XYZ file of C-alpha atoms in Angstrom:
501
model
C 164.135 151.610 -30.831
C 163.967 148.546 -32.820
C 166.192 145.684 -32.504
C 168.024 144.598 -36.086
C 168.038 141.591 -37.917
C 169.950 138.958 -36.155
C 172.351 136.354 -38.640
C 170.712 132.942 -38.350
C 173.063 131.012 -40.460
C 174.026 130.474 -43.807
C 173.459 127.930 -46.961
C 175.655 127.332 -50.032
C 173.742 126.937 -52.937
C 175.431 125.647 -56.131
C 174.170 126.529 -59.893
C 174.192 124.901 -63.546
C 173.977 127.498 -66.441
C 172.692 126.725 -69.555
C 175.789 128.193 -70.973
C 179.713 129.530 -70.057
C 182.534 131.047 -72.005
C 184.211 134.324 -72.690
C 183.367 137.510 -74.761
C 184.602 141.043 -74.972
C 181.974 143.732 -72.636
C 178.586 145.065 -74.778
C 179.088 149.077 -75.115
C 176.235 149.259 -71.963
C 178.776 147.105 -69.751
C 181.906 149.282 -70.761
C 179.544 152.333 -70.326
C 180.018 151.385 -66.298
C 182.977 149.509 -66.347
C 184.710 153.521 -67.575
C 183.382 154.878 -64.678
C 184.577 152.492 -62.416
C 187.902 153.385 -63.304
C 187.363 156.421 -61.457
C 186.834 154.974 -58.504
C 189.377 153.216 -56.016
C 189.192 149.436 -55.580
C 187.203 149.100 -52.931
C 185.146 152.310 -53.557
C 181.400 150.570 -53.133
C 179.616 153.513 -55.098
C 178.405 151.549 -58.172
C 176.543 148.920 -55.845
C 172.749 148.577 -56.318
C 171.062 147.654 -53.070
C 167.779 145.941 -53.772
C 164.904 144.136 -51.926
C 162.241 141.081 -53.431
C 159.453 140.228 -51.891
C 158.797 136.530 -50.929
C 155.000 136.368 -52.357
C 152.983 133.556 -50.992
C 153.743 130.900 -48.274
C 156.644 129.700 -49.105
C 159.632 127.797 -46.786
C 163.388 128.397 -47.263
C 164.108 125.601 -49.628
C 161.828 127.061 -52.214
C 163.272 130.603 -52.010
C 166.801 129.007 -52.340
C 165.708 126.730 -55.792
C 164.390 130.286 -56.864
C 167.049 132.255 -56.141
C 169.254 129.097 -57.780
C 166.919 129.011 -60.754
C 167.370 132.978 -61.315
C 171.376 132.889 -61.401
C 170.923 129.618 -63.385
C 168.407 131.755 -66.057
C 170.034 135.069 -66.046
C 174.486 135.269 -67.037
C 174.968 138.432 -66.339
C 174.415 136.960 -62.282
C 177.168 134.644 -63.094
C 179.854 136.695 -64.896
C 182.772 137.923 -63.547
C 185.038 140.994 -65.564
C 189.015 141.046 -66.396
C 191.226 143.156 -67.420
C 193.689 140.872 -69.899
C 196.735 141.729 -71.886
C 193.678 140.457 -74.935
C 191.629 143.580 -73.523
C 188.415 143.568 -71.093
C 186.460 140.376 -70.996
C 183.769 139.239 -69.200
C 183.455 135.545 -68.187
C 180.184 132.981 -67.420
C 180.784 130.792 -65.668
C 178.807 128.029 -66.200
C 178.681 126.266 -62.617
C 179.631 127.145 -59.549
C 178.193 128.466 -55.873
C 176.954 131.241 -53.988
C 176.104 132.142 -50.253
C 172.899 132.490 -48.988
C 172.456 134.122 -45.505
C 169.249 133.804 -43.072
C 167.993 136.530 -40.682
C 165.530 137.129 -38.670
C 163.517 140.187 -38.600
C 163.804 140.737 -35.059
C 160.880 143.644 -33.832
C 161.410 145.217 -37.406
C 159.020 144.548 -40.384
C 160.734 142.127 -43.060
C 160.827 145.133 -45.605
C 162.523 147.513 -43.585
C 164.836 144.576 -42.179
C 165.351 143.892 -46.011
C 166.484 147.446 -46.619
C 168.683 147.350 -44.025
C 170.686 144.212 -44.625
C 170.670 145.425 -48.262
C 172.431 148.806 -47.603
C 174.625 146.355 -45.507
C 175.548 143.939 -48.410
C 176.477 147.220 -50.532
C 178.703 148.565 -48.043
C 181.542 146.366 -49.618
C 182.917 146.833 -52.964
C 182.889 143.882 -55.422
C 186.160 142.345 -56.750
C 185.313 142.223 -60.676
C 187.599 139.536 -61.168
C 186.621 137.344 -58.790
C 183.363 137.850 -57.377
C 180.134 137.004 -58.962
C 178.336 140.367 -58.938
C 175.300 139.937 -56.010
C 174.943 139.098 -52.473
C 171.931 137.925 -51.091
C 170.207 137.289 -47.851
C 166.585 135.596 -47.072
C 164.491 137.631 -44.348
C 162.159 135.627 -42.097
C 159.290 135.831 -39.700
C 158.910 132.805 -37.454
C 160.695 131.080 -39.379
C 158.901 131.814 -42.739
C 161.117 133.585 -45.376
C 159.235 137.067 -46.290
C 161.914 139.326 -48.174
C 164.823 138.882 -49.706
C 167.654 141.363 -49.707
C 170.248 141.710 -52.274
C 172.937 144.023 -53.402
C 174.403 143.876 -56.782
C 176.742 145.147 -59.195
C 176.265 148.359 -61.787
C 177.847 146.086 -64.164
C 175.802 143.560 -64.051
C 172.525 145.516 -64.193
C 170.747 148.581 -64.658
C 167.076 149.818 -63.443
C 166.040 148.148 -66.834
C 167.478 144.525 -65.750
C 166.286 144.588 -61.898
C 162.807 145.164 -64.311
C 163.462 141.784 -65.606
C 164.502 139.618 -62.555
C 161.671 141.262 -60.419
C 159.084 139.581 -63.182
C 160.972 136.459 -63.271
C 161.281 136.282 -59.151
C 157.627 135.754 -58.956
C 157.321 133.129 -61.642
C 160.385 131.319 -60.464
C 159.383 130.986 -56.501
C 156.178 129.741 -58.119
C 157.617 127.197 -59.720
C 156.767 127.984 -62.751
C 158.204 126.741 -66.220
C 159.761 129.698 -68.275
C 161.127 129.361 -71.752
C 164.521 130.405 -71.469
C 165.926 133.780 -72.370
C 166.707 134.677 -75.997
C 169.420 137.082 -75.399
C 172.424 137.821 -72.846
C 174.997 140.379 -72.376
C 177.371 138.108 -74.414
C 175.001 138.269 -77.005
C 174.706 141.841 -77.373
C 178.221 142.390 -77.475
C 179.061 139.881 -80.863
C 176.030 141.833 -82.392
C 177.469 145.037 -81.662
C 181.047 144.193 -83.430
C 179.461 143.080 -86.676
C 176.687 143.337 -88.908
C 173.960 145.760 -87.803
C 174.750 146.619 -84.319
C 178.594 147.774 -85.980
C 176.662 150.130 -88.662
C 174.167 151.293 -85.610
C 177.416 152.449 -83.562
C 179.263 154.213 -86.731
C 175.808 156.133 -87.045
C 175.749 157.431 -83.420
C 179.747 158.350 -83.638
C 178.732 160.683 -86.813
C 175.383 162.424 -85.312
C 177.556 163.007 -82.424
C 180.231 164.511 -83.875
C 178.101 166.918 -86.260
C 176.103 168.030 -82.853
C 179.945 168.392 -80.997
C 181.111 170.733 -83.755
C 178.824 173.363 -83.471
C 177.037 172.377 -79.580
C 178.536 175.014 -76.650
C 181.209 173.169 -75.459
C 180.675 174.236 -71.502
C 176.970 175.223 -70.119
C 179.017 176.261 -66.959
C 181.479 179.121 -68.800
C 180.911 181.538 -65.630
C 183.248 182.509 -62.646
C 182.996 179.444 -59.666
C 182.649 180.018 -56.278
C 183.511 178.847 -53.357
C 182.025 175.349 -52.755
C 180.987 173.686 -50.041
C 182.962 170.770 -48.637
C 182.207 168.281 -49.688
C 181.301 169.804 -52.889
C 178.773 168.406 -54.590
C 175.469 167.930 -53.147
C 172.419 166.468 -54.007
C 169.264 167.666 -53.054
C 165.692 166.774 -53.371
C 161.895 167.496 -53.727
C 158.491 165.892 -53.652
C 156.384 167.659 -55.134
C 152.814 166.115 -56.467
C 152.020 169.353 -58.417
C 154.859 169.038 -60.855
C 153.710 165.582 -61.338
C 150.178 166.812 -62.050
C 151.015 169.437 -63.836
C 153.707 167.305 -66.252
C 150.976 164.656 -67.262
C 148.458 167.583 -67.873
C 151.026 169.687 -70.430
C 151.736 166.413 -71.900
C 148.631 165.407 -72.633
C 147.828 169.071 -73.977
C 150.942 169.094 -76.036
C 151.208 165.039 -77.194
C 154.765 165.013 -75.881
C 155.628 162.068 -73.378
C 155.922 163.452 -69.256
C 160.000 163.081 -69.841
C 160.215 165.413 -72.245
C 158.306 167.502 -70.146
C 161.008 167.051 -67.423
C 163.905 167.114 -69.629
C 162.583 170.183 -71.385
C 161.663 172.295 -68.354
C 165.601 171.545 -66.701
C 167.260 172.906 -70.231
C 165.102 176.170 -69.828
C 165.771 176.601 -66.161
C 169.696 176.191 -67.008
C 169.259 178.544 -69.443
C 167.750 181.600 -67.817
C 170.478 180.595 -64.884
C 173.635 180.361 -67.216
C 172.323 182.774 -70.578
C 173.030 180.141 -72.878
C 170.373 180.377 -75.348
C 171.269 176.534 -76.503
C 171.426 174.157 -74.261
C 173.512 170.675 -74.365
C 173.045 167.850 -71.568
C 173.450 164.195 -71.808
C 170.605 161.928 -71.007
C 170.530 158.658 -69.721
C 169.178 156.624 -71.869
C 167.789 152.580 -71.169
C 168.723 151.649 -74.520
C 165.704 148.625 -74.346
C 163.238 149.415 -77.603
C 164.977 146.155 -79.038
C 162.653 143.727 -77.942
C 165.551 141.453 -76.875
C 167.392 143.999 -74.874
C 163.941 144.715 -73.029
C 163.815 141.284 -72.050
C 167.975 140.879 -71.396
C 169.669 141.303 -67.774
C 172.213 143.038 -67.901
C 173.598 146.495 -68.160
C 171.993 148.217 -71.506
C 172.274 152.272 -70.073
C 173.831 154.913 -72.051
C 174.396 158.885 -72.525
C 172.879 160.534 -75.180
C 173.296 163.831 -76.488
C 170.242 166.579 -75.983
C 170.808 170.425 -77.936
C 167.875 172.623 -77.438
C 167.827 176.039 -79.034
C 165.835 179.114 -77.168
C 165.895 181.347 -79.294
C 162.499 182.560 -77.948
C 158.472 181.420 -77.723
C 156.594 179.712 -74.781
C 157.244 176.975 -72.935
C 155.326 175.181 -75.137
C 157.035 175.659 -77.981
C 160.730 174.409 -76.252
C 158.669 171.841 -74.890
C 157.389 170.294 -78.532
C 160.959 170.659 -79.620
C 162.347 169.568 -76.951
C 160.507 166.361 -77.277
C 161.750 165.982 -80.816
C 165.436 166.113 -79.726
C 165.340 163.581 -77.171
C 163.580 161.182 -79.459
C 166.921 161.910 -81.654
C 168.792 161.476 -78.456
C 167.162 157.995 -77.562
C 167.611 156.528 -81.200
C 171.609 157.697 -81.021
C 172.873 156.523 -77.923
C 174.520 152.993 -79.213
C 178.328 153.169 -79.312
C 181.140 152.261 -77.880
C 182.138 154.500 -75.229
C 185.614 154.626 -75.300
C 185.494 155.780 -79.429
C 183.607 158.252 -77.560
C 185.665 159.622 -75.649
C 188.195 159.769 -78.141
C 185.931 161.214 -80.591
C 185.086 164.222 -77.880
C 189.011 164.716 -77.452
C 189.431 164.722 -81.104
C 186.523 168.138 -80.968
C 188.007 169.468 -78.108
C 191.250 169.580 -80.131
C 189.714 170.891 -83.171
C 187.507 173.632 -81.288
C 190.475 174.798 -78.987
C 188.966 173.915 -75.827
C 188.076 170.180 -73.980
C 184.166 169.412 -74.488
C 182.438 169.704 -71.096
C 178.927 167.743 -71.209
C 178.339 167.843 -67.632
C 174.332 168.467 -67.703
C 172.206 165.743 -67.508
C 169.157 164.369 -66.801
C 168.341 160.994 -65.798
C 164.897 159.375 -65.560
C 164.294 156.735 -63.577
C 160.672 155.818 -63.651
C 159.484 152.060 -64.563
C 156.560 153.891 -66.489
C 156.017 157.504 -67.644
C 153.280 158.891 -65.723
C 152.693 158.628 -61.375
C 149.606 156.074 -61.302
C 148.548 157.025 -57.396
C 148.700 161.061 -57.700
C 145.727 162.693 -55.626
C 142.731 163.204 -57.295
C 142.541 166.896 -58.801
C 138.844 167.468 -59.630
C 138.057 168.671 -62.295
C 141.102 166.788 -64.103
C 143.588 169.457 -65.100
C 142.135 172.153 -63.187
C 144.781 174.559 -63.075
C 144.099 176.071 -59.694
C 143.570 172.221 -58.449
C 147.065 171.491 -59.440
C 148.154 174.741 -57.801
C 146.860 174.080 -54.684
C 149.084 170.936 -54.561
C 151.553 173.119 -53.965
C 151.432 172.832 -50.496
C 152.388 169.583 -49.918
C 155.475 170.042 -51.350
C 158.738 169.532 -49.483
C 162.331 169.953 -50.705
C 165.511 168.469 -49.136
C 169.386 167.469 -48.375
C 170.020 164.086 -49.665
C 173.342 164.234 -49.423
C 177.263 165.193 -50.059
C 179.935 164.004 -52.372
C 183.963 164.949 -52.574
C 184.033 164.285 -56.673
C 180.700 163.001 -58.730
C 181.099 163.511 -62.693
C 178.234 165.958 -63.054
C 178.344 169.652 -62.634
C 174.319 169.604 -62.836
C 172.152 166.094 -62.863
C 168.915 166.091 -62.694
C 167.056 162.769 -61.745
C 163.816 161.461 -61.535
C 162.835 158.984 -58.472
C 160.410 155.782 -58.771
C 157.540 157.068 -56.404
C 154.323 156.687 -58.261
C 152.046 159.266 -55.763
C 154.382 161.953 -56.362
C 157.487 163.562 -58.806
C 160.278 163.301 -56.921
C 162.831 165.208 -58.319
C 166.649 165.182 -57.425
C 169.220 168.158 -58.724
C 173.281 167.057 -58.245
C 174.601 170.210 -58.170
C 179.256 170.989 -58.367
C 178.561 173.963 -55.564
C 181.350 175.475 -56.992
C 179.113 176.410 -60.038
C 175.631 176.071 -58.853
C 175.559 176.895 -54.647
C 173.005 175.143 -52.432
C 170.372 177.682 -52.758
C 171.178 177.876 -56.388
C 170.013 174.430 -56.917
C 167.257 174.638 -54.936
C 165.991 177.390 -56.497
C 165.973 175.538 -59.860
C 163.538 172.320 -58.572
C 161.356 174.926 -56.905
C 161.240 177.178 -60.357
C 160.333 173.630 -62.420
C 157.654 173.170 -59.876
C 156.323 176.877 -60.837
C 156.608 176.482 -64.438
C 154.893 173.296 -64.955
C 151.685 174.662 -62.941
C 151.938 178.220 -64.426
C 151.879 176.500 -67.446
C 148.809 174.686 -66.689
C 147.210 177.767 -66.365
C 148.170 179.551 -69.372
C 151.594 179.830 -72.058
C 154.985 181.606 -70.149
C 157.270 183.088 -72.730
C 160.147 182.031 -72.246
C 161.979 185.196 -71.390
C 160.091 185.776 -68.181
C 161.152 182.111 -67.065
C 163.902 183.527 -64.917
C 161.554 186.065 -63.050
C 158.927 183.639 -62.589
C 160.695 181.222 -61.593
C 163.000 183.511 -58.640
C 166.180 182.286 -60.884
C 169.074 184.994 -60.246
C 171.127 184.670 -64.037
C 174.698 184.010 -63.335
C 177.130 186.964 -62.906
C 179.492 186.983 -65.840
C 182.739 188.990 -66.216
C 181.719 191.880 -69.518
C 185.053 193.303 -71.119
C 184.893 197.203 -70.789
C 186.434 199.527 -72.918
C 190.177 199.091 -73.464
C 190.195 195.377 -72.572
C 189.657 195.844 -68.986
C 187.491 193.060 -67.047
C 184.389 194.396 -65.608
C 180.975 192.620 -63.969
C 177.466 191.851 -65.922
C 174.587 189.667 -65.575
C 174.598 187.308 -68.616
C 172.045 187.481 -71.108
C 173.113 185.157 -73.759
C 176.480 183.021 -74.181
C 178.121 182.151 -77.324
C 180.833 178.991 -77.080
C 182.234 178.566 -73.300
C 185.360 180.084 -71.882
C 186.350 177.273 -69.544
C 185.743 173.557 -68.761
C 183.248 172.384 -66.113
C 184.782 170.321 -63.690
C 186.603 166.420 -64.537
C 183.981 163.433 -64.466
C 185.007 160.830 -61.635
C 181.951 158.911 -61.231
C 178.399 159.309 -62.075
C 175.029 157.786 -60.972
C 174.118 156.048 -64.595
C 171.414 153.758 -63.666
């Protein structure tokens, strides 16, 4: 066994912005700053750890004006977040200091020791107020800096943002000269109370609330179970033949790999559940705007996805799918707490709360996996197939409360899909949800080979459809296998916190 890292010391490194002051939150920072609420105060969940590597040969005083230079560039690394009797602000500061530590590697490699001190730094929750939202330490080897970990905040930034500081990193420790950034999280948020980015919001809050008033309310209107304790559980799969298989059907059908993804999850819930329409939320990065691609900061939000299956192939849910989550990306600006309001408003008018507790979340820097194994010919069907066998499936881990009934979730590995399924066991048990990444896996490469109507999804795929309770004559409950649902009998179970990154 390994020995860890071992603390060398510390440095206090002090920063000059280009700017301070004080703004209400953009509608991406509330979007995390309402799910904090669900947590307790020193609940760590919404920490991001992170690793750079130290390219070149550089020594510890250029890592530190880099790291420096980075807060100094970047506010969101130098804003803190209040609740005041005004309402939520954040606040930039404009100078001020943060700790550096220095460790050695010890027998580990600097990447793994990275990882480690990283998972370390997260273990802690942040104080909003008070703290500025990273921690950082500098690996070395000999002496020589090599890695540096960090953990930061959810509020401060999103897969998107670590995008942005991983490009600068390399240009700062250069020492390179960068023009500085255009647009910051303070930014965003006066455009979104005026002007354009006001209209944009008033345009999501009315799509939204024509799909609420006719969308199922509840994808998850079925008897629960008895669920496992902790209840929710995530589990995973690796599997390079639904990777192969998505950029094949893409390419076939001129839909992006995504929709592919997304498309395939709202069929598999629906030969599971009946529902011939399906509603999830999808996580969207919110960056087309050229300056929000280039901002750090937190831009995420959830959109709204409704697919009808009313019947057809695959391919034909997977073209329309691809429609409705281009609708989805283009209406997922607004402020989250009209939102909520607005869904409570529905839920009022419709009789019962709206439950939109499906999602799916991708994750991947670009849309396609650039280091898949060869399959010769390309999109050989029996090629991709034979993948098949590499593919593994496992327990990530447990949760007491997590906001999602079923999440679905992309990873970042570029050889292989890896695919993770949250599943509320109370609704969808262990071998429930492992069932449904297996049967993606088999539709994607049966669909390679040739069109699946959509009706024998469930029997190719070894999906069981959910026993639901079937009135019998007189009023009396009995048992059936649902077929179809119309609008949902009962509410999923209450968000608490949710993986939105």
């Amino acid at each position: 066994m390994t020995a860890g890292p071992a603390r060398l010391g510390a440095t206090s490194v002090e920063f000059t912005g280009a700017r301070g002051g004080e703004s209400p939150l953009s509608w991406g920072q509330l979007a995390i700053w309402r799910l904090t609420r669900w947590l307790d105060d020193d609940d760590p969940y919404f920490n991001m750890p992170w690793v750079l590597p130290v390219y070149g040969r550089r020594d510890l005083d250029a890592v530190l004006r880099a790291l420096r230079a980075l807060v100094e560039r970047h506010e969101t690394l130098r804003t803190t977040y209040e609740e005041t009797p005004g309402g939520l602000v954040q606040r930039v500061a404009r100078q001020g200091r943060f700790t550096v530590e220095t460790y050695d590697a010890g027998e580990a490699r600097p990447l793994a020791a990275a990882r480690e001190l990283s998972v370390r730094l997260a273990a802690t929750a942040f104080d909003y107020a008070a703290d500025l939202p990273f921690r950082c330490a500098v690996v070395t080897v000999d002496g020589r800096p090599r890695t540096v970990a960090l953990t930061l905040s959810h509020l401060a930034v999103d897969g998107g943002a670590l995008e942005v500081l991983a490009r600068d990193w390399r240009d700062l420790l250069a020492g390179g000269e960068m023009a500085a950034p255009g647009w910051q999280p303070m930014d965003q948020a006066a455009f979104e109370r005026e002007g354009a980015g006001a209209a944009r919001g008033e345009r999501t809050l009315r799509h939204w609330r024509a799909v609420l008033e006719r969308a199922p309310l509840t994808m998850f209107d079925f008897p629960r179970t008895t669920p496992e304790e902790p209840r929710f559980v995530k589990v995973g799969m690796e599997s390079a033949a639904t990777a192969a298989a998505a950029e094949a059907l893409a390419a076939r059908w001129s839909v992006s790999t995504a929709s592919v993804l997304t498309t395939a999850s709202a069929v598999l819930l629906s030969a599971l559940t009946g529902h011939r329409e399906v509603v999830m939320q999808l996580i969207v990065a919110n960056r087309h705007d050229p300056r929000v691609a280039a901002m750090a900061g937190s831009a995420v939000q959830d959109g709204i996805f409704v697919l009808g299956l009313p019947g057809g192939t695959f391919a034909d849910a997977a073209r329309a799918g691809h429609r409705q989550a281009l609708t989805a990306y283009r209406n997922a600006h607004y402020d989250p707490y009209r939102m909520m309001a607005l869904r409570e408003e529905i839920g009022r008018e419709r009789g019962r709360p709206v439950d939109l507790s499906a999602y799916f979340n991708d994750t991947r820097a670009v849309g396609h996996w650039p280091h898949l194994p060869a399959v010769e010919p390309p999109g050989d069907p029996a090629a991709i197939a034979a993948l098949t066998g590499r593919t593994r499936t496992f327990h990530v881990g447990s949760w007491p409360e997590v906001d999602a009934t079923a999440l679905f979730a992309t990873g970042t590995a570029t050889d292989t899909c890896e695919l993770y399924l949250m599943a509320d066991t109370a609704y969808l048990p262990r071998p429930t949800a492992y069932a449904l990444l297996r049967g993606l896996e088999t539709l994607l490469v049966a669909s390679v080979a040739g069109d699946v109507p959509l009706d024998e999804v469930a029997g190719l795929c070894g999906i069981v459809p959910v026993e639901r309770p079937v009135p019998r004559p007189g009023g009396a409950p009995g048992t059936g296998t649902a077929k179809a649902a119309g609008d949902p009998g009962a509410q999923g179970p209450r968000a608490v916190a949710g993986d939105h990154v």
